[in-house]
Backbone as a chain_set.jsonl record, in Angstrom:
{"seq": "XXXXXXXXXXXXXXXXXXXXXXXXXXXXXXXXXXXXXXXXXXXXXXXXXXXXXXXXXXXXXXXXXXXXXXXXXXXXXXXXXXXXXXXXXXXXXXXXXXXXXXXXXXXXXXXXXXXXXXXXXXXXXXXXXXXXXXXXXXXXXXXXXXXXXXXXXXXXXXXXXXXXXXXXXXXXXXXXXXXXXXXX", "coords": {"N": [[-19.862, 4.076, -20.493], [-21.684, 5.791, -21.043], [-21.58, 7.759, -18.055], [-18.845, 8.196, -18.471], [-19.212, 9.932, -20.557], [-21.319, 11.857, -19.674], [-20.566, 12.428, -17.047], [-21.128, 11.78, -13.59], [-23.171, 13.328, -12.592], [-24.786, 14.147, -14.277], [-25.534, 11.571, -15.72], [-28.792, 9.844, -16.511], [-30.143, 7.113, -15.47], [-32.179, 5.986, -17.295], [-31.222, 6.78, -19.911], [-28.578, 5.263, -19.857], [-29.756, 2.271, -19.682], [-31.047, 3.085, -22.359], [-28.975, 3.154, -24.352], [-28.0, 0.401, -23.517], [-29.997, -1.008, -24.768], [-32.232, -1.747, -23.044], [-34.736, -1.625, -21.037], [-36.147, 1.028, -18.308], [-36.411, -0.358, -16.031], [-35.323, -2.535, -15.679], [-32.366, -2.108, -15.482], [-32.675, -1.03, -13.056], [-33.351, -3.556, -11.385], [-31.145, -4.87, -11.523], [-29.004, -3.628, -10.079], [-29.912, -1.3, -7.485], [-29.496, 1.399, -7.189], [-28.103, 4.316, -9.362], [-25.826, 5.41, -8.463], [-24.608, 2.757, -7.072], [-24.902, 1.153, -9.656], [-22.518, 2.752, -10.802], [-20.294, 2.242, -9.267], [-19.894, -0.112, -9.564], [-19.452, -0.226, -12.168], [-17.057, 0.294, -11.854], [-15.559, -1.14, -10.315], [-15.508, -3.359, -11.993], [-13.547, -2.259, -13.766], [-11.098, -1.945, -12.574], [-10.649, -4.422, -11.347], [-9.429, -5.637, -13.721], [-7.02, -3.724, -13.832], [-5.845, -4.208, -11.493], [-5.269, -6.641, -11.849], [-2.81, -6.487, -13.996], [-1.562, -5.433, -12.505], [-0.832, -6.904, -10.019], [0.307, -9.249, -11.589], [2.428, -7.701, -12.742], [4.235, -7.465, -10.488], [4.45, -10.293, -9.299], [6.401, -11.061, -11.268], [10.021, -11.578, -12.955], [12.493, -10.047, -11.726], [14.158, -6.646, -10.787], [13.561, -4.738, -7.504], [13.25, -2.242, -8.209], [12.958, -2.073, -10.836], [10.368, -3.43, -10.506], [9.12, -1.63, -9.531], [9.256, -0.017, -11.409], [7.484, -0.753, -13.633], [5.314, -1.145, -11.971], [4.822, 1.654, -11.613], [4.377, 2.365, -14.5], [2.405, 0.946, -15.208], [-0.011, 1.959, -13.817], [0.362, 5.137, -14.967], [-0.568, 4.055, -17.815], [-3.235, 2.948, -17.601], [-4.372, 5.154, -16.652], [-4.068, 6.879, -19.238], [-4.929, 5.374, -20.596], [-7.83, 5.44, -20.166], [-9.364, 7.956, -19.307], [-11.347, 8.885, -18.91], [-12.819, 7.802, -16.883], [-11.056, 7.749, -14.733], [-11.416, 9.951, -14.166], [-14.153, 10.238, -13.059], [-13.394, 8.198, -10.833], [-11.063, 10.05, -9.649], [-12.722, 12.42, -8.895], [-15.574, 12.033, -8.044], [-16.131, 10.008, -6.997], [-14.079, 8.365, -4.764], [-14.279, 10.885, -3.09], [-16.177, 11.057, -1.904], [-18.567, 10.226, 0.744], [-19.904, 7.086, 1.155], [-17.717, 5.903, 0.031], [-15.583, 4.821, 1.271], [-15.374, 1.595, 3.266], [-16.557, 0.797, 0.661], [-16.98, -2.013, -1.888], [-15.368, -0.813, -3.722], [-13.336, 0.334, -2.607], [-12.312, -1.316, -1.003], [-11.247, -2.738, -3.391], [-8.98, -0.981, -4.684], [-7.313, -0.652, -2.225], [-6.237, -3.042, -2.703], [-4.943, -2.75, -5.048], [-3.093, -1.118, -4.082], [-2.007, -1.95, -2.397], [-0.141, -4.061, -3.898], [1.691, -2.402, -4.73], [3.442, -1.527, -2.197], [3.826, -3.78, -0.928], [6.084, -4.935, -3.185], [8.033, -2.004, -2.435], [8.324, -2.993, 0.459], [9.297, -5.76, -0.205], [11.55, -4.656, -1.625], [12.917, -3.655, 0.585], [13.334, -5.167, 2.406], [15.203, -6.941, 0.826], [17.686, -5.47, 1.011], [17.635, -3.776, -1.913], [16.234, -1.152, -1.213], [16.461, 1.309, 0.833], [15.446, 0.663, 4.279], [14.868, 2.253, 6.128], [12.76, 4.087, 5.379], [8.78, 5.069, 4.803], [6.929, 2.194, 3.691], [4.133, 3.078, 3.083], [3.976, 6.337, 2.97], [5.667, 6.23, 0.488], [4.261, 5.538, -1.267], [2.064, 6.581, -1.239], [3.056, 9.536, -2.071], [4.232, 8.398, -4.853], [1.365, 7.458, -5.705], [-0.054, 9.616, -5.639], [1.643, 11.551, -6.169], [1.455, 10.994, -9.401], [-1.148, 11.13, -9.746], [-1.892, 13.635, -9.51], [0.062, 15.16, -11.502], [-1.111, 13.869, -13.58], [-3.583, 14.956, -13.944], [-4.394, 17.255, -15.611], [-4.454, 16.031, -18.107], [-6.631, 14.206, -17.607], [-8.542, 15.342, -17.461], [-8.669, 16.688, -20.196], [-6.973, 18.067, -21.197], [-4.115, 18.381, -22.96], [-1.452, 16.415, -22.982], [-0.153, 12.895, -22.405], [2.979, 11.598, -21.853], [3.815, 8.632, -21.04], [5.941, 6.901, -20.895], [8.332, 8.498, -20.564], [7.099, 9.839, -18.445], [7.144, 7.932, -16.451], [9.795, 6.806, -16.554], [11.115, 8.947, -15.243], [9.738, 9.239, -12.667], [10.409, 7.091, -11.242], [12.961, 6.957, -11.394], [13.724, 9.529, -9.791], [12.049, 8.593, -7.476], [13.678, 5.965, -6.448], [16.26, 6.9, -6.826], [16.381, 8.536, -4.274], [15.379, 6.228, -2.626], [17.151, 4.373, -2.776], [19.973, 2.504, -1.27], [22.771, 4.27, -0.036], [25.547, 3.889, -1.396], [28.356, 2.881, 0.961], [30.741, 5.106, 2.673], [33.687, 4.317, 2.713], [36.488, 4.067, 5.34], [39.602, 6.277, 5.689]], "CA": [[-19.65, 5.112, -21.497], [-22.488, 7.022, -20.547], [-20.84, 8.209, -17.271], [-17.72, 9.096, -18.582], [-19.877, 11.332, -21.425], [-21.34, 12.883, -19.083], [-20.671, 12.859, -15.548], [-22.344, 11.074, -12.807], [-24.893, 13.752, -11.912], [-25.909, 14.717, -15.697], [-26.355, 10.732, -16.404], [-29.871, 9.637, -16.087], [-30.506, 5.813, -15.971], [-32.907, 6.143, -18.709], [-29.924, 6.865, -20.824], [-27.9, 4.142, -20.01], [-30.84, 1.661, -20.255], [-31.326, 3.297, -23.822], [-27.246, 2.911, -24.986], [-27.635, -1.018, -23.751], [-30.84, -1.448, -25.229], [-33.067, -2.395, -22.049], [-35.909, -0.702, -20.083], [-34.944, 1.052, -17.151], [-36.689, -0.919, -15.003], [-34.069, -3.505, -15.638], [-31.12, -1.847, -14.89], [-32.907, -1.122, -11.218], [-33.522, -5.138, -11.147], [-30.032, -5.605, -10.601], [-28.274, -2.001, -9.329], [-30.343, -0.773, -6.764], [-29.011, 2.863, -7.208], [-27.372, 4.829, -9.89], [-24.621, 5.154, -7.458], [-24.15, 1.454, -7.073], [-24.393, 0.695, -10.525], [-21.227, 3.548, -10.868], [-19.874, 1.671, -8.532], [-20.105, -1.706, -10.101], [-18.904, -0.481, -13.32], [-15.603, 1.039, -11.67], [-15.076, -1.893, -9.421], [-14.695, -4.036, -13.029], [-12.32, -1.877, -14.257], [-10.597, -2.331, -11.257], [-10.564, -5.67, -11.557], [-8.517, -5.677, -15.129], [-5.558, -2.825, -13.622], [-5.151, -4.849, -10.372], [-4.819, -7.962, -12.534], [-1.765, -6.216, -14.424], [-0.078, -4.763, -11.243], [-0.469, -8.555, -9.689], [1.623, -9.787, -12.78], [4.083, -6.968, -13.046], [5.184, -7.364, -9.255], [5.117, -11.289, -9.686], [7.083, -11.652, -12.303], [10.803, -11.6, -12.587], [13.089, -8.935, -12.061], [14.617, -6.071, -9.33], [12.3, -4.351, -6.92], [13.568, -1.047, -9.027], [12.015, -2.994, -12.004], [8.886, -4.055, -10.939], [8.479, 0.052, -9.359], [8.677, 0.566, -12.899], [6.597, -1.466, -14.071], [3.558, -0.281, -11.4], [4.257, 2.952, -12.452], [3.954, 2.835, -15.937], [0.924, 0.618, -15.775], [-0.731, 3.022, -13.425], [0.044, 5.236, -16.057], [-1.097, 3.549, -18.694], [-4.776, 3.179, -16.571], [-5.036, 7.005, -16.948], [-3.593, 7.419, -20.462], [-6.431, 4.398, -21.966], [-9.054, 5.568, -19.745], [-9.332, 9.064, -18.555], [-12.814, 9.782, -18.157], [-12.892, 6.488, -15.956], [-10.277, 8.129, -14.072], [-11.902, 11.502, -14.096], [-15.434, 9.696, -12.08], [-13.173, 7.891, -9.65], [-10.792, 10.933, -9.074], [-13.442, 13.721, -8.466], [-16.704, 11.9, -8.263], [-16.387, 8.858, -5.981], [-13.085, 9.195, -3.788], [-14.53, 12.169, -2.257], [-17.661, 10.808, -1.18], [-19.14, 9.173, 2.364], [-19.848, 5.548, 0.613], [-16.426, 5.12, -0.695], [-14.957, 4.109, 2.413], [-15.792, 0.216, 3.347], [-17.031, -0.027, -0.394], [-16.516, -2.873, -2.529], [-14.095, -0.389, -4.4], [-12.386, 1.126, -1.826], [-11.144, -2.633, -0.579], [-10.427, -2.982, -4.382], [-8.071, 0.198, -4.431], [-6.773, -0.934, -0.899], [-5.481, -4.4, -2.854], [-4.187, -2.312, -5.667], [-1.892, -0.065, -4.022], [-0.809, -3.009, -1.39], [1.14, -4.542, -4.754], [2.72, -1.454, -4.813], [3.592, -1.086, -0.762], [4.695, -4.8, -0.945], [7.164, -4.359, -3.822], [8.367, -1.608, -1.849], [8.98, -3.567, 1.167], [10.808, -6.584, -0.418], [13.336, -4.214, -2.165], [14.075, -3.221, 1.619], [13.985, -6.806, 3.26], [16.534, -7.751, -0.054], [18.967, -4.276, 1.002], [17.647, -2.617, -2.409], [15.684, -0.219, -0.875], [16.427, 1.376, 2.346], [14.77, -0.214, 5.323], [13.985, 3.38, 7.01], [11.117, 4.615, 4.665], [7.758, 4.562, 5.271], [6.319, 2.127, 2.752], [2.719, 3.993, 2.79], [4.51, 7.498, 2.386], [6.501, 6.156, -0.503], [3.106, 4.641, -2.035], [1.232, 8.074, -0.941], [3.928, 10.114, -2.874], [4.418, 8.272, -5.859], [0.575, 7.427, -6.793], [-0.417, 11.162, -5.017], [2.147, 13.0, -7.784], [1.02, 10.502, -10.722], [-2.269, 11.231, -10.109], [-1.559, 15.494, -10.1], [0.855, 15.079, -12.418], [-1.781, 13.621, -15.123], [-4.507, 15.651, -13.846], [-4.796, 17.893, -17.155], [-4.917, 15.426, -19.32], [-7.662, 13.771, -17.4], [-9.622, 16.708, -17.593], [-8.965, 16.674, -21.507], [-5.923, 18.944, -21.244], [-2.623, 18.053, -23.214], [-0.956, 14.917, -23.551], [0.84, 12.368, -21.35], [4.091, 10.722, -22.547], [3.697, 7.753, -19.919], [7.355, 6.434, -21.035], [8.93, 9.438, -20.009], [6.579, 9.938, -16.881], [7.535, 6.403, -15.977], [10.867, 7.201, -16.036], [11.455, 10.109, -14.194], [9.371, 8.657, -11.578], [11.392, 5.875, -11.329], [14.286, 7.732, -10.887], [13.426, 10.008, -8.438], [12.008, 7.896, -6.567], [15.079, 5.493, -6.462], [17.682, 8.019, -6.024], [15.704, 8.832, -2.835], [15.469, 5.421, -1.309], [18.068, 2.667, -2.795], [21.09, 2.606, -0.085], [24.182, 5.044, -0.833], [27.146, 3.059, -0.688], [28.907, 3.626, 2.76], [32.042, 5.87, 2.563], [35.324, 3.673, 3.595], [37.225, 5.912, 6.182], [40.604, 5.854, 5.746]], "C": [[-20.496, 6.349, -21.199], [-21.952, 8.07, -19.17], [-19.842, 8.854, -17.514], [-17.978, 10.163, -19.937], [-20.381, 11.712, -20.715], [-21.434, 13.45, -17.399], [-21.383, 12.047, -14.972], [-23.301, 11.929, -12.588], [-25.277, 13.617, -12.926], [-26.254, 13.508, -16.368], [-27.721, 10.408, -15.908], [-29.693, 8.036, -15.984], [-30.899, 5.754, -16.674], [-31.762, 5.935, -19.8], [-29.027, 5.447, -21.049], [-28.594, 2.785, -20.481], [-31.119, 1.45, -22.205], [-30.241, 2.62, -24.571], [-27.353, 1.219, -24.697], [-29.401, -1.695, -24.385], [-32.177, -2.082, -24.224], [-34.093, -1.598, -21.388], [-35.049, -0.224, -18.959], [-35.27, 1.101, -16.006], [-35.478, -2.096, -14.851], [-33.122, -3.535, -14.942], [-31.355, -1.925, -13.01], [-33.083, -2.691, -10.92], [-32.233, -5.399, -10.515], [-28.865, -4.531, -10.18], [-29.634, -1.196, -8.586], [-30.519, 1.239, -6.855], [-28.423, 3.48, -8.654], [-25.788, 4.794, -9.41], [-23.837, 3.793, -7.439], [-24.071, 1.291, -8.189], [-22.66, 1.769, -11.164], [-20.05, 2.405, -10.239], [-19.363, 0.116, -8.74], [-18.906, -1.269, -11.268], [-17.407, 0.374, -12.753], [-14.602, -0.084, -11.483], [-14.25, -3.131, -10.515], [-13.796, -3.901, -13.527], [-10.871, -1.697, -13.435], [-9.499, -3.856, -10.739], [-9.123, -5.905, -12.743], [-7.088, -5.03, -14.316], [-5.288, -3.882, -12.43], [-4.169, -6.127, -10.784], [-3.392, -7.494, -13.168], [-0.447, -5.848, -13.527], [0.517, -5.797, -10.511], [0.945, -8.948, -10.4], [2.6, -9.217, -12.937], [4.893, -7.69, -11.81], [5.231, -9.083, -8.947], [5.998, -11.828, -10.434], [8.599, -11.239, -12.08], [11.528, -10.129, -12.568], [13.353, -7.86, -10.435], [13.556, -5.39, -8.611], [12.473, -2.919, -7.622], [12.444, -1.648, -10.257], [10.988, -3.263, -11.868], [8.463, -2.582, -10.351], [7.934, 0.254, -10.294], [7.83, 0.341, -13.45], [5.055, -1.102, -13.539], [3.46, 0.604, -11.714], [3.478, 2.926, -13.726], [2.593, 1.965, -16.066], [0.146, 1.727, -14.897], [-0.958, 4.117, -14.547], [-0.73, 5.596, -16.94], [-2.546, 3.582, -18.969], [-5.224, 4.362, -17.259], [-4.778, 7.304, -17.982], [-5.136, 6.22, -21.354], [-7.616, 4.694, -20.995], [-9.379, 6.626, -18.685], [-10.144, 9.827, -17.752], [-13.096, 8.455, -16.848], [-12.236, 7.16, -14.632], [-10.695, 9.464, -13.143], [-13.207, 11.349, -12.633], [-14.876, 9.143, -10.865], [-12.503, 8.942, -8.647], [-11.985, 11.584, -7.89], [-14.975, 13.121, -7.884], [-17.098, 10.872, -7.31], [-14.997, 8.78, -4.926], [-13.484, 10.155, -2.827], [-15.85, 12.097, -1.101], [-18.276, 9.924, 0.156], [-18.953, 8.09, 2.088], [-18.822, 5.03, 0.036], [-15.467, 4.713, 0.013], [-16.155, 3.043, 2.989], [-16.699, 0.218, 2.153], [-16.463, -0.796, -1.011], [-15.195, -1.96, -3.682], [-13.057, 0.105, -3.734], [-11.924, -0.257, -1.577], [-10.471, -2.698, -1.876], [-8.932, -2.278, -4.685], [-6.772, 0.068, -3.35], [-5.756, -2.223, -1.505], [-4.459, -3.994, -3.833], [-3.123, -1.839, -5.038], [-0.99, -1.051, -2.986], [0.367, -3.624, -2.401], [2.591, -4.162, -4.455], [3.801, -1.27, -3.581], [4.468, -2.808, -0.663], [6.251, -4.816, -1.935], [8.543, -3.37, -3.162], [9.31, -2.327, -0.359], [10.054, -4.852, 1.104], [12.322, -6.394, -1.058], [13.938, -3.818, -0.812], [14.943, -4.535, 2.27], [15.446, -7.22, 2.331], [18.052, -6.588, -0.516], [18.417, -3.776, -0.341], [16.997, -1.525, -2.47], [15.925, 0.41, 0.49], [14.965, 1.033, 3.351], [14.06, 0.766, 6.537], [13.136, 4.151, 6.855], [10.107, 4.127, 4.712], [7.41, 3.711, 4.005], [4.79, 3.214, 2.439], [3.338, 5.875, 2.431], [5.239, 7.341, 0.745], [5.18, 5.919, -1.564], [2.074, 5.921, -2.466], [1.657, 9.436, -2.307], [4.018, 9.466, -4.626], [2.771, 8.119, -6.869], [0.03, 8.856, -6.436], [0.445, 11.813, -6.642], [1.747, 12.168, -9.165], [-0.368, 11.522, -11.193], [-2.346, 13.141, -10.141], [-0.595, 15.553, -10.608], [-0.409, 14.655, -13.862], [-3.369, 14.135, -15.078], [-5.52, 16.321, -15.202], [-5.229, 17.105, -17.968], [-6.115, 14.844, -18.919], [-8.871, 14.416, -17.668], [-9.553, 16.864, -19.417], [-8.226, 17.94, -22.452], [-4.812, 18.636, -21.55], [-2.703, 16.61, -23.413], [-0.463, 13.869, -21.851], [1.788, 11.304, -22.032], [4.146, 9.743, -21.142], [5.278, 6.932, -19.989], [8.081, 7.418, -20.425], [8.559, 9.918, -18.665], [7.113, 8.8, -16.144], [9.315, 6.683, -15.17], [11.442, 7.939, -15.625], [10.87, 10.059, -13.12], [10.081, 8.179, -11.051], [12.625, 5.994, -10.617], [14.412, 8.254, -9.97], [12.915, 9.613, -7.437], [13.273, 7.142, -5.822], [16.277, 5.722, -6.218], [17.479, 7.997, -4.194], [15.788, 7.426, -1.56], [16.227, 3.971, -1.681], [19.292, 3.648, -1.701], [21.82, 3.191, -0.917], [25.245, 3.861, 0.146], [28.018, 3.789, 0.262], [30.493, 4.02, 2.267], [33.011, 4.564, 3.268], [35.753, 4.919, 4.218], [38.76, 5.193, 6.112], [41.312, 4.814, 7.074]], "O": [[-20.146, 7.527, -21.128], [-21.978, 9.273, -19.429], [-19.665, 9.963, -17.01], [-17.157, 11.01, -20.288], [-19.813, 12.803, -20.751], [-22.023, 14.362, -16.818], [-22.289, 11.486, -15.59], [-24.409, 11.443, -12.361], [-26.284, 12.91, -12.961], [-26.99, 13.595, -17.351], [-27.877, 10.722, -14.728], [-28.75, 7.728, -16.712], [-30.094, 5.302, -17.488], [-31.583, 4.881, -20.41], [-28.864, 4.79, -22.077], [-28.17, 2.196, -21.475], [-31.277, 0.491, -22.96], [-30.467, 1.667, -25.317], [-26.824, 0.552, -25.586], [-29.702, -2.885, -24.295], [-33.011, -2.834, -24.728], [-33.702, -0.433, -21.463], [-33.928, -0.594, -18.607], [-34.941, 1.88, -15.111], [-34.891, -2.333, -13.795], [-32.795, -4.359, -14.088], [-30.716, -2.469, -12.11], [-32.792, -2.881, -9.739], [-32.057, -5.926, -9.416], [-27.738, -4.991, -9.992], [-30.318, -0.479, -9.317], [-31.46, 1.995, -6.613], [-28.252, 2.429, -9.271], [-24.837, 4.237, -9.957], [-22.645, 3.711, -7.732], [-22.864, 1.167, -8.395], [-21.863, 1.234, -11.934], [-19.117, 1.911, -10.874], [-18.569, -0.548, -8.073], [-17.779, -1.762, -11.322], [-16.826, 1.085, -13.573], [-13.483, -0.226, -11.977], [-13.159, -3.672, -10.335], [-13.049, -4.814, -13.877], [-9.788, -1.325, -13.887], [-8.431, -4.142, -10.198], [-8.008, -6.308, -12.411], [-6.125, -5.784, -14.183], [-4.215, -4.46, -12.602], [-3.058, -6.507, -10.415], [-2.545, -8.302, -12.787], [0.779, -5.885, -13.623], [1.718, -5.912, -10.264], [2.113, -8.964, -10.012], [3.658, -9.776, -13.229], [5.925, -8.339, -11.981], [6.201, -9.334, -8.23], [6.373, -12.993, -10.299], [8.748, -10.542, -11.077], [11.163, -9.209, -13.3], [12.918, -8.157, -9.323], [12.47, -5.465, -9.185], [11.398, -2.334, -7.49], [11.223, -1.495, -10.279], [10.309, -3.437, -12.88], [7.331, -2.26, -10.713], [6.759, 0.571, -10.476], [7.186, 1.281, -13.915], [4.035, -0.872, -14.188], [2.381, 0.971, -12.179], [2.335, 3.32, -13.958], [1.769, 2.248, -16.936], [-0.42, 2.519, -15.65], [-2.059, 4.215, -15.089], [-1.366, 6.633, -17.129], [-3.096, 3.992, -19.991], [-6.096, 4.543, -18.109], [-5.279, 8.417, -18.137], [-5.914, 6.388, -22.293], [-8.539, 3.905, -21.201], [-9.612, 6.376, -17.503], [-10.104, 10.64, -16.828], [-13.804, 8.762, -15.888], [-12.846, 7.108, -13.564], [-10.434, 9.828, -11.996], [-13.232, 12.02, -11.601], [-15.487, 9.358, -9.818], [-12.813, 9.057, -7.461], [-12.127, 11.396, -6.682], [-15.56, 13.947, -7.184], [-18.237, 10.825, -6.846], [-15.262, 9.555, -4.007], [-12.941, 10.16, -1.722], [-16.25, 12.689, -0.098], [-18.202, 8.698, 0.083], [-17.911, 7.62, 2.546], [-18.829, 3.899, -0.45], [-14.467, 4.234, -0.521], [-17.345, 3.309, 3.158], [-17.766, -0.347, 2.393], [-15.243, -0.635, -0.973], [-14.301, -2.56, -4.278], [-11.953, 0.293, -4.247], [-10.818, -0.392, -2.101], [-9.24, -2.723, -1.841], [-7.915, -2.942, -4.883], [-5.63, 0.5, -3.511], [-4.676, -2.446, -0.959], [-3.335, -4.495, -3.804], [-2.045, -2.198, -5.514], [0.224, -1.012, -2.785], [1.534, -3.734, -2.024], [3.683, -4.669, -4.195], [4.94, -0.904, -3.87], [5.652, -2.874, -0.335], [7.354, -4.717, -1.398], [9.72, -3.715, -3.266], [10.521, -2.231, -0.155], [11.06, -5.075, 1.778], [13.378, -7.024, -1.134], [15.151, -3.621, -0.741], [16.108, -4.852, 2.51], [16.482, -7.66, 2.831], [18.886, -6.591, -1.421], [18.769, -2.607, -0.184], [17.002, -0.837, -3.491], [15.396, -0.248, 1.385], [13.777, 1.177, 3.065], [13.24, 0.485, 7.412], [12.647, 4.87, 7.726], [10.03, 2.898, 4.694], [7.545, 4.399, 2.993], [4.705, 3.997, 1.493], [2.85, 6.441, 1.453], [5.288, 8.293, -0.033], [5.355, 6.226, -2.744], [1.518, 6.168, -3.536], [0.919, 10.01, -3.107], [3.83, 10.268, -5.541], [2.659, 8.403, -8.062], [-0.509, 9.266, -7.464], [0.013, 12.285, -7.694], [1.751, 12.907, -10.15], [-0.629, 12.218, -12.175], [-3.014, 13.689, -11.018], [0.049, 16.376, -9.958], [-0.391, 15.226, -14.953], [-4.213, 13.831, -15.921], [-6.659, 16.094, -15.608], [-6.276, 17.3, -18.586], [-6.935, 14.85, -19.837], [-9.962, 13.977, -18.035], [-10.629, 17.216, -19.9], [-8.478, 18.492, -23.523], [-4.084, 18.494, -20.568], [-3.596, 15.87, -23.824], [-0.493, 14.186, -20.662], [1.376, 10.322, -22.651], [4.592, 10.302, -20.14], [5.645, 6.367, -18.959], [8.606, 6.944, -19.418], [9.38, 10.33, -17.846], [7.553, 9.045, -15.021], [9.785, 6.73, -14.033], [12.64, 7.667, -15.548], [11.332, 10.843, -12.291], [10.619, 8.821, -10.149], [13.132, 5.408, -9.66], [15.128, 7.772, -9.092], [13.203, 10.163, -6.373], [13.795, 7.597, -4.804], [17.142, 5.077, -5.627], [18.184, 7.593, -3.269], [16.056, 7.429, -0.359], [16.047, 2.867, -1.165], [19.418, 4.851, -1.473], [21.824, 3.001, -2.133], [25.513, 3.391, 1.251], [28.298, 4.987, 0.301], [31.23, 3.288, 1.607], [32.777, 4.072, 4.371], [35.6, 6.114, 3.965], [39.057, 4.026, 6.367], [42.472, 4.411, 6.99]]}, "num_chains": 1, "name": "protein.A"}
């Protein structure tokens, strides 16, 4: 909470320490860093969205259907937790240590759901079989995530039903097979 009130530089440890009630020698007992404990508390929340994207793209239904489904929980992610969104966007993403960190593999497992999904609507003909999965994966969480930009920042709204589905769509148009012309 403290983080997403006020930023990673402008939190202190002290602060956070204070908000859970502990010294803030403590917190250094078991987070080494400020950084790492950021890092910790992302990687949990992490934990929870992966767990939902797992279940969408296991569960039953077309590979159109479970798109939908990653979308709108992606989403969802950024519509119940913006300032969360706001620290990983701008604040960790960008930075040296976020490649081979324990969140960056996390991130790496998330978006594979998505990239798998992708590939069994091609293996099962409803996706074409000549798109890149990683471009398709690139593209769809790339415009989510500047698409709900504003609001992250604490700008406007986001109708995530209606984002969902115009995703969805456009995506889909783009890469289910067009039925092959008969020639006379």
């Amino acid at each position: 909470d403290v983080f997403c009130e006020k930023g990673y530089e402008a939190t202190a440890v002290a602060s956070i320490a204070q908000r859970i009630g502990v010294v803030e020698g403590t917190v250094y007992k078991y987070f080494a860093t400020k950084r790492e404990l950021l890092l910790k508390v992302l990687e949990h929340w992490y934990q929870d969205i992966f767990g939902a994207a797992a279940r969408t793209a296991a569960g039953a239904g077309s590979a159109r259907e479970k798109l939908h489904g990653l979308v709108l929980g992606h989403l969802r992610a950024i519509r119940d937790y913006p300032l969360l969104c706001r620290l990983m966007f701008r604040e960790v993403r960008s930075e040296q240590d976020y490649h081979g960190s324990g969140l960056y593999e996390m991130n790496r497992l998330y978006t594979r759901v998505l990239l798998e999904v992708v590939s069994q609507g091609s293996a099962r003909g409803e996706f074409r079989a000549d798109l890149s999965p990683l471009l398709l994966r690139d593209l769809i969480y790339g415009g989510i995530e500047h698409h709900s930009w504003n609001y992250v920042c604490g700008r406007g709204d986001l109708d995530i039903d209606r984002i969902a589905n115009q995703i969805t769509e456009v995506i889909c148009a783009g890469i289910e097979p067009k039925p092959s012309s008969a020639k006379p």
